[in-house]
Every structure is written in C-alpha cells, then in structure tokens.
Amino acid sequence: MKKFMNEPENFINETLEGLLSAHPNKLRSVREDNKALVRADAPVENKVAIVTGGGAGHLPLFLGYIGKGMVDGASVGEVFTASSAQQMLDTTKAVESGKGVLYIYGNYSGDVMNFDMAAEMAEEDGIRVETVIGKDDIASMPIEQKEDRRGVAGIFYLYKLAAAKAEQGANLEELKEFTEKVNNQVKTIGVALSPCVLPNVGKPAFTIEEDSMEIGMGIHGEPGIEKGSLQTADEIASNLIEKILQDYGNEKVENVSVLINGLGSTPLEELYIVYRKVSLILKDKGIDICKAYVGQYATSLEMTGLSISLLNTNEEIRSLLELPFSTPFHEQSSL
Amino acid sequence: MKKFMNEPENFINETLEGLLSAHPNKLRSVREDNKALVRADAPVENKVAIVTGGGAGHLPLFLGYIGKGMVDGASVGEVFTASSAQQMLDTTKAVESGKGVLYIYGNYSGDVMNFDMAAEMAEEDGIRVETVIGKDDIASMPIEQKEDRRGVAGIFYLYKLAAAKAEQGANLEELKEFTEKVNNQVKTIGVALSPCVLPNVGKPAFTIEEDSMEIGMGIHGEPGIEKGSLQTADEIASNLIEKILQDYGNEKVENVSVLINGLGSTPLEELYIVYRKVSLILKDKGIDICKAYVGQYATSLEMTGLSISLLNTNEEIRSLLELPFSTPFHEQSSL
Amino acid sequence: MNSLNIDDFKNIFSEISTLMNDNKNYLCELDGVLGDGDIGVTMASGFSFVKKELQEKQSLGDFGQFFRTCGSVMSEKAPSTMGTLLGSGFIKASKSLKGKESLDQSDLVELFNQINDGIQSRGKAEIGDKTILDALTPAVKALEKEKNASIETMILEAYKAAEVGMKQTIEMQSNKGRGARYQENSKGKQDPGATVAKLIFEGFRIYINQHKAI
Amino acid sequence: MNSLNIDDFKNIFSEISTLMNDNKNYLCELDGVLGDGDIGVTMASGFSFVKKELQEKQSLGDFGQFFRTCGSVMSEKAPSTMGTLLGSGFIKASKSLKGKESLDQSDLVELFNQINDGIQSRGKAEIGDKTILDALTPAVKALEKEKNASIETMILEAYKAAEVGMKQTIEMQSNKGRGARYQENSKGKQDPGATVAKLIFEGFRIYINQHKAI
Ligand SMILES: Nc1ncnc2c1ncn2[C@@H]1O[C@H](COP(=O)(O)OP(=O)(O)O)[C@@H](O)[C@H]1O
Ligand SMILES: Nc1ncnc2c1ncn2[C@@H]1O[C@H](COP(=O)(O)OP(=O)(O)O)[C@@H](O)[C@H]1O
Ligand SMILES: [Mg+2]
Ligand SMILES: [Mg+2]
Ligand SMILES: [Mg+2]
Ligand SMILES: [Mg+2]
C-alpha cells in the first residue's frame, strides 16, 4: 500500500491536526479529539447555524466546507464511519447563537441515526434543530425510492445555498424549507475506474477490472448500476447526463449549475474533458449553464473516477450561487 | 489505461475547450488553437503584465494561474511539451499594456529556448520583456549548479508575489529584480510513489516498485536522487525538510510559507498528515509559518506523490502573500 | 431471585463485555458477509468502554444514571449502526428507570421494552427486516409472558427466544443497513446484529446462573 | 554551378522533407535511447509543414522572406528542442540574407554560418557537447574552406564533414538536453540532433547531384 501515513489508526487524527495547524484563521477545534470543528469565529450572531458531519476520507467533504459563506461546523468520524452523536452535539453547541441549527448531511444510516440522536439531545438543551438530508445520488435507488438515495457530491450545493440564504437572515423554518427545495433539484451520478485503499485495511476495498468502469458506484465503493468496458469521455458524459435529465422527469430544466467532481486520482485535465462534453450536450438541448464547478469536491481517498451533478436553478438560486465563500479547500471570491 | 478521454491527440485541445467554456468570465483565448490564454479582462492597464507557459498535464500549472492577482496570460503546449514561441508571442501581445512584460516559467530547455525566441520577437515589435526562470527543485542539481535546476511547484510563489508586486505599481525592472529575489528564496523537493500515464502513450511513463518511493523525481518523471522503500509520512517529511533547510545554507530562515503539493493522486488527507509533521519540525527549529498552502498546485497527471516547498519570507513578502487572487483553480479571498 | 440491583448490573455488563470479546471474530465474520465486517470489533470495544466506565464512575445512584452512562459511552465510543442503536436503547430506558435502585420482574420487562423501543424508533426497522430486532423483540415478548415467574426463568426464556429469533434471521431478506444492498442474496446468512442481541441475553443468563448456584 | 535561387531551395527543402520522412523511425530510435524518442516525428512533420508553406506561399521574393518562413513555420509546428533550434537558425539567417534573390558560394557560407550561430546562441551548447553542432559546425568549416570551389564541391565536402561529425558524437558524453541526464552512460550512442544535421546536407547533396547530371 502506497500511502503517506504513519500508524493507520492515527490517520484521521493526524489529518485533523494538520488541518488545524494549516488553517488557524479558519478552523477551530472544540473537542480534545478534534472531532468537532467549527469556524474560527463561531458562533456567528444573528444567523441560523449550519452543521454537517460524516465519515472521513472524503476531503473536502465534510469538514472542508466549514467557512464564511459555508457551514458553521462539522463533526468528523473515522474513515468512512459516522461520528458520534456527542461529537455532533458538541459541534452544535459551539455554533448555535440562538437562531437554531440546520443539520445538512448525506443519507447514510449511521449519520442519520447519530444526527437524530444529537438533535434530540440538542432539543433537550433548548437548541432548536431542523434537518435536511442530502439524497442526490440517482444511481443509488430508483426514483420511486428517492427518499432512500445516498448523498454524494451534490451536497456542496446544499451547503452553499443554505449558507447564503442563512446569511440573508432566513429563519430556521424558512431555511429548512428552502434547502429541501434545493435538495429536490440536485442530482448526481458517478463513475469509478479504480478502487480506494482504506488506511487500516491496506488493500483495495474492491476491484474494478482493467479497462472496465462502474457507473453509479458510491463514494465508499457501494456497488453501481452498470459495469462495462471503459468508454470514451464523451460517451460517459452523454450516458451520465442522459440519466440525470431523465431523472428530472417532467420538471422544467432550463438553467443549471454543473459540478464535475473528481473522486481522488482523476487528473483535472480529464475532468475538463468531461465538462466540455457536458456543456456541449446541454447547449444542444437548449439548457443554459449558469455556473460550473470542476475539481475535487467529494473524494474517496485515491479512487479514480468522477461524478457529475446538476443543480436545476431559478433566479433566486442563481443569485445565491454567486455569493462569495471561503473554506480551507475552495473559495469563491467576488474579485 | 484508465483515462477519461477521447482521441489521445485531442487530449489537450479538449481540456482547453472545457476550461474555456467552464470559466468564460475568467479566461479568454487569443488563438484559434486555444494555445494562448489570457485573463478575460486583458490587457490590464497600468501594470506590468506577467506571462507564463509550458507543457500541459500539470494543472493547475501553468494556465491555471491566469487570473486577478495572478498571471495575465499563459501559452500552452501539448502534454509535457513546450509551446511554440509564436504562441508565447501571441500571449504576450494580448496582455501587454505598454508597461512591459515579465516572463516567469520553469527551467526546461524547450521552454527557455522558446521564451527567449518569443522575447526577441516581442522586442522587435517594441514590447519590453524581462525573464525570471523558476529553478526551485533542489533535487535536480546540487547547489553549485543552482542555475541548472528545474522549476516545479514553487513557481506558485513567483506568480503570486510578482503579480501582487506588479499590482502595486512596480515597473518592469523593479519587478524582475524583486521576483529574482523571491526566486532565490523558494526551494522545493518532491517524492513520487507511482508513475503517470501519458495519454498518447497509454502505459506508465516509468516504474516505481511496490513499497518503494523515489525522492527528488521531477514532474515529468525525471530520475530522482534517492530510491528506497516507502517511509512513514513523518520520516518523509523530516527527510525532505532537512534537505531543504540544508540547501538554504547560511541564509537566515525565521519565517516561511509552506506549500504541500499533491502530484495528482495523493489524497488531501495525506497531504495534511505530511503538513502536520512539517509544521512540528519547523516549530521545533524555531521557524514560524506565516501561511500554508496544501493541495494540488502542480501535478503530473495521475502521478502519486507530493512535493514540499518552502518560501523564506520577509515582511514585504508576507504582506504581498496575503493579498487576494482569483484563478479557475485556486482563490484566496479577503473574506 | 426477584430483583437485581446496580451491582448485579455492573457484573452483568462485565459478562457481556467478556462475551463480546470472546465472540469478536465470529461476529466480524458474520458482518463480513452482510456488511463491512466490523461489528465484532466495535461491540467488543464498545462494551469494554461501558464496563470500564461503570466500574470507575462514582455517581451511579439509580438505574436512570446507570443506563444514561451505558448509552452515552456506547454511542460515543462505538458510533457504528449497532453501537448507536444500543446507545439509543439504553438512553431511552434510562428515562423510564429514573430513581429506581433495584429492578423487579416488571421493571425488567419495562427495561427491555424501552431498549427495544429506543432501537426501533432510532432505526425504523420492522420485525422481519433481518436486524437486531428480530432477536430482541421475541425476547421482550418472552419476558412479558414470564413476568410472574422468577427472574431466572424470565431470563432463560428470553435468552431462548433471542436465540430462536437469531436463527430465524437466516431465512430473512435484509431490508435495513448495509445488508439490504444484497437484496435476495442476503438470505441464508445469520444477521450479526441479531447475534449481538442473543449474546446480551447470554450475558444475563450466565450471571444469573452463577448467582443461582451460590 | 555557381549560384542557387529560391526555386532551387524549394526543391532542396522538399528533398530534406522526404529524407526526414524516410528516416523517421531511425531518428526516433536514436532519440529513444538518449531522449524522449520523438525527434523523427517532429522533424518529419516540421519539414513537411515547411515544404508545404514554401510551395503555397506567394511572396517569397528573397532569401530573407524565404528563411523567415522556414524559421517561423518550423518553430510553430515543431516546438521541440530540435525544431526550435532550427527555427532560430533559419530566422537568424533570414536577417543577413535580406534582399538576396540568389546565393553564390560566399552567400552559402554566410547562410550556414548564420544558421550555426543562431542555433549556438539559442542552445548555448559548445562543440563536444554531443549536439547538432558537432555535425553542423564542421560542415560550415568545410564550406568555408571550399568557398572558392564549385557549389557541387562545397556541398559534397560539407556533407562528408557533417557525416564524420555525426559519427564522432558516438564517443562523446552529452552535456545538453535530455541526453545530459545519462552522464557517462550517454557515451557509445549517436546523437539524434547531429544526425538531423547530416540529413540536411544529404538533402542538398541529392538535389545538387541531380542537377549536375542534367
Ligand atoms: N435500521 C436498523 N434498525 C435496526 N437494526 C439495524 C438497522 N440497520 C442495521 N441494523 C443492524 O445492524 C447490524 C450491523 O451493525 P454494524 O456492523 O454496526 O453496522 P455498520 O458497520 O454498517 O455501521 C445489522 O446486522 C443489523 O442487525
Ligand atoms: N542546448 C542545445 N544546443 C544544441 N543542440 C541541442 C541542445 N539540446 C539538445 N540538443 C539537440 O537536440 C536533440 C534532441 O532534439 P529533440 O528530440 O527535439 O529534443 P526534445 O524532444 O528533448 O525536445 C539532441 O540530440 C541534441 O542534438
Ligand atoms: Mg458493520
Ligand atoms: Mg461499520
Ligand atoms: Mg526528443
Ligand atoms: Mg520531445
């Protein structure tokens, strides 16, 4: 196994120590184990706070989205493992400023159960909590079981838009309602070419044959919906976009934001080759692109692959999307 | 070969088309072949323009540093191949606004010869050009042959600081002098764990044995200075930092900026594990870190590995480092 | 035997911890087939943290505090599905046992009813979904049925019911957790979570048996 | 023969282009050993673009324009080391041949002197560094030596000198370009760039020979 690491059991602790020492102006730890991180300036007054969390190994997900114009705090689990309710509660307490807290996280049972538990504990402490669960992976369940879909890279849009809306003064109920609406308009599908290696396991978590790809594979290697021989970038782009557009059904889709997300080992050049085709296809269908994001937004350690997310936008969403944000990994300036 | 691509000979053309369509507000093409790219708002009045360029396959290098607070334009070659002098000249003409142009690029003979040629052609057209050549890779030549060292990730600091200084109104001569001084204070060394695959070759460009690493390997797979079995992250960090600090010789090193650069396939988690140790070592030696950059800044397609760069700072450098910039890949906001 | 006090329960949790440790590999193997293969490790470590905390903590005046401690240690130290579910069950139970310093037969029924409820409302699984509930719920029913008998009898019957329930999961198709993604193929394999439930009752049984013997 | 005009040179470049194409694999093999294996491809394609442009372009009134065209096409279409060096040489030559519509013996010396200079000042290699210069410079010296003879003799002698120079690179250690990184191990292998120089003179020789025959 070729990893830059020391003892596998310290993998995440040391990552967190590195992150905290690299970004002291952006991040603050509120637990000795560093498993609850918040904005350096938390709690931010007069704003609903946004908390996320989940297993590690997906940087910039989840804690990497802590920052101005993004989320207020994140609890951190071990690699691919949910964090505990107590860690979530500690995060919650450190960011809330009386306006309530919105939990936004991906639909994985460990996360759901722990966040639910944290929410109950927070309510007992007099903190109002609402929850929106990211479910953007259209390959994880058929449309009829939409509520059971997993959350993947598209959660970026939930963070970004909820945060912008919160900064504009939305109250907790409005924020939840708005974020749920966004949630319904985000759709993602991924394709994997090679597996990732868990630090404490030391060998690939699964195998994908040489010259093969797996469409719909999840960010922990959950089985996909189509295995087959590797297609060209253009074929893959067409194939994935077709599936996403189909999933919108009768929804009007006229203007979208596109997110091409690398899973870890995919060169940026290749992400842009795929973006190129996506933009051509959408143009062909008369769908405008208001904003493109191309890069690493939700990874699976060193997995090779990518995902395409579309966000179906309206005017409000487009204007919120333009607002700046600043995190340790991505920034969007108003320069 | 597992790549998201179409015909290998279109790899770079399609990357460029994707980039241009994803970032229309940031980038503009000034040639039909898209091999000369400039800031969307070029030429910027009242400022020395900064031009870079080089072979493709290293995103964000080189064109990825076009933007406000960064370089004005870049010429683009094929994968790992210099661009032509004409492409450089076209870039130069599109960005210059009468204050002259500073070329900043890495020390590779193809680039040197072509930029020299472009500079001569530009002078013939009445455009003043000065040149600073990045030579930060301390593993590429011993200190006695410093002038022959290759340029790698540390060029990021040259761009950033030269751009900030240019925006403050430095004239061409001042800018060259300042950038040369910075150049002398940037040192980088890399380590590779696995090779990259050139799109038109289709198999690994070289091999690194299982459980082995190669210290000092260049970003095109140029042979390194030490092959050996894979060490822990902490050992690697110590080893590399020791070599860099030694290279500063008698120079006073009290406050540095650190850049941990992933070569393509290295998970962000692991870069932070290495950063952690680097920061501990420097602390131990009484050296302060003014600013940390951790991420992909100069890649080699899907090579696994990383490089560590140090920039020895003074007060002026530190204040310039803080100024915002915005490129398609990295942004630094004043949020 | 007609009641159990805090010290009894400390010993019972110690028995359970030993059992989880002894069955660590067995549990991991079961979870390796239907899940991610970690349940043995998390249960052994989760229960050993619980045991340690119960032994060290001073203020365990009543069963409210006792199960609050079990619940928060378990969820904090083992935030996997099983750890979180057990944690939720213990915390639910702690609320209705506030003030009690010993548990009689009907309290025992209440205890496991609450644990069962806590797990059910956290995990939202139904009977037949091939989860811990398929061993736990029958055991709770057995406790209820025997609530007029001795605690020895109650526990023995509950243990037997849990074991039967555990074996019945073999024929079930998984509908919850990681096992669910195997759909039809999840059949024929014993559910690791149900096995944990059976081991918990086994811990009670061993302790009670030793006591009866004295 | 005492002079060569623009049409002669168009034909000579056409011969060179054919030679580069015929020797594509041979050149690539040489470069594969000491470099990145592309010199045959870039030279074949570079010279074929030059040939095409020379045939299509209208305004080639003098040798200034002629070599300016050669130089800019070569550098644009083949921005490798060899393409850039040749491009620089051609452009350097174009400057001192401005206005000339035919070249006599001393112009021919001047032409190659300038090309040699252009390559030298671009690449900063010395004689003995195992580069194109180790074939080109001796050829230029031969031209100078024979500048009072016929053009046929000059070219023949230059060709022979280039070939000898090329063969002498075998024993040299590379100090420039990719070959340099092999240090001692670069010895024993013929330099691909020097081979390109020899092929260029071969192109001249073939054309001149055909002409002499008529
Ligand atoms: N929603 C649920 N409700 C009740 N039990 C569940 C649920 N989901 C999974 N389980 C139980 O959890 C067991 C797996 O536990 P564990 O290994 O901790 O899960 P994971 O490693 O996936 O977090 C399963 O065997 C099953 O009995
Ligand atoms: N600085 C230099 N000056 C003159 N010739 C050089 C120099 N560097 C390399 N060469 C020549 O260039 C040849 C290789 O050319 P080419 O294959 O185009 O290089 P690359 O592929 O590395 O760009 C070498 O065989 C050598 O003759
Ligand atoms: Mg498990
Ligand atoms: Mg697990
Ligand atoms: Mg070559
Ligand atoms: Mg080459």
Tab-separated table of N, CA and C and ligand atoms in Angstrom, chain D residues 31 35-39 42 80-81 178, ligand 5:
chain	number	residue	atom	x	y	z
D	31	ASP	N	16.690	8.801	-30.727
D	31	ASP	CA	16.228	9.689	-29.663
D	31	ASP	C	15.618	8.887	-28.508
D	35	GLY	N	16.922	10.320	-25.486
D	35	GLY	CA	15.956	11.372	-25.188
D	35	GLY	C	14.570	10.809	-25.036
D	36	ASP	N	13.593	11.472	-25.624
D	36	ASP	CA	12.215	11.033	-25.452
D	36	ASP	C	11.640	10.387	-26.717
D	37	GLY	N	12.511	10.121	-27.684
D	37	GLY	CA	12.073	9.305	-28.813
D	37	GLY	C	11.173	9.969	-29.828
D	38	ASP	N	11.157	11.309	-29.857
D	38	ASP	CA	10.192	11.963	-30.744
D	38	ASP	C	10.826	12.693	-31.926
D	39	ILE	N	12.148	12.726	-32.015
D	39	ILE	CA	12.768	13.640	-32.973
D	39	ILE	C	12.416	13.307	-34.425
D	42	THR	N	8.883	14.733	-35.028
D	42	THR	CA	8.818	16.193	-35.114
D	42	THR	C	9.557	16.714	-36.343
D	80	SER	N	9.744	21.472	-30.382
D	80	SER	CA	10.662	20.645	-29.604
D	80	SER	C	12.027	21.328	-29.625
D	81	THR	N	12.987	20.742	-28.957
D	81	THR	CA	14.328	21.327	-28.947
D	81	THR	C	14.853	21.494	-30.372
D	178	ARG	N	18.049	16.418	-23.034
D	178	ARG	CA	17.670	15.250	-22.231
D	178	ARG	C	18.802	14.237	-22.100
E	5	MG	MG	13.227	14.281	-28.378
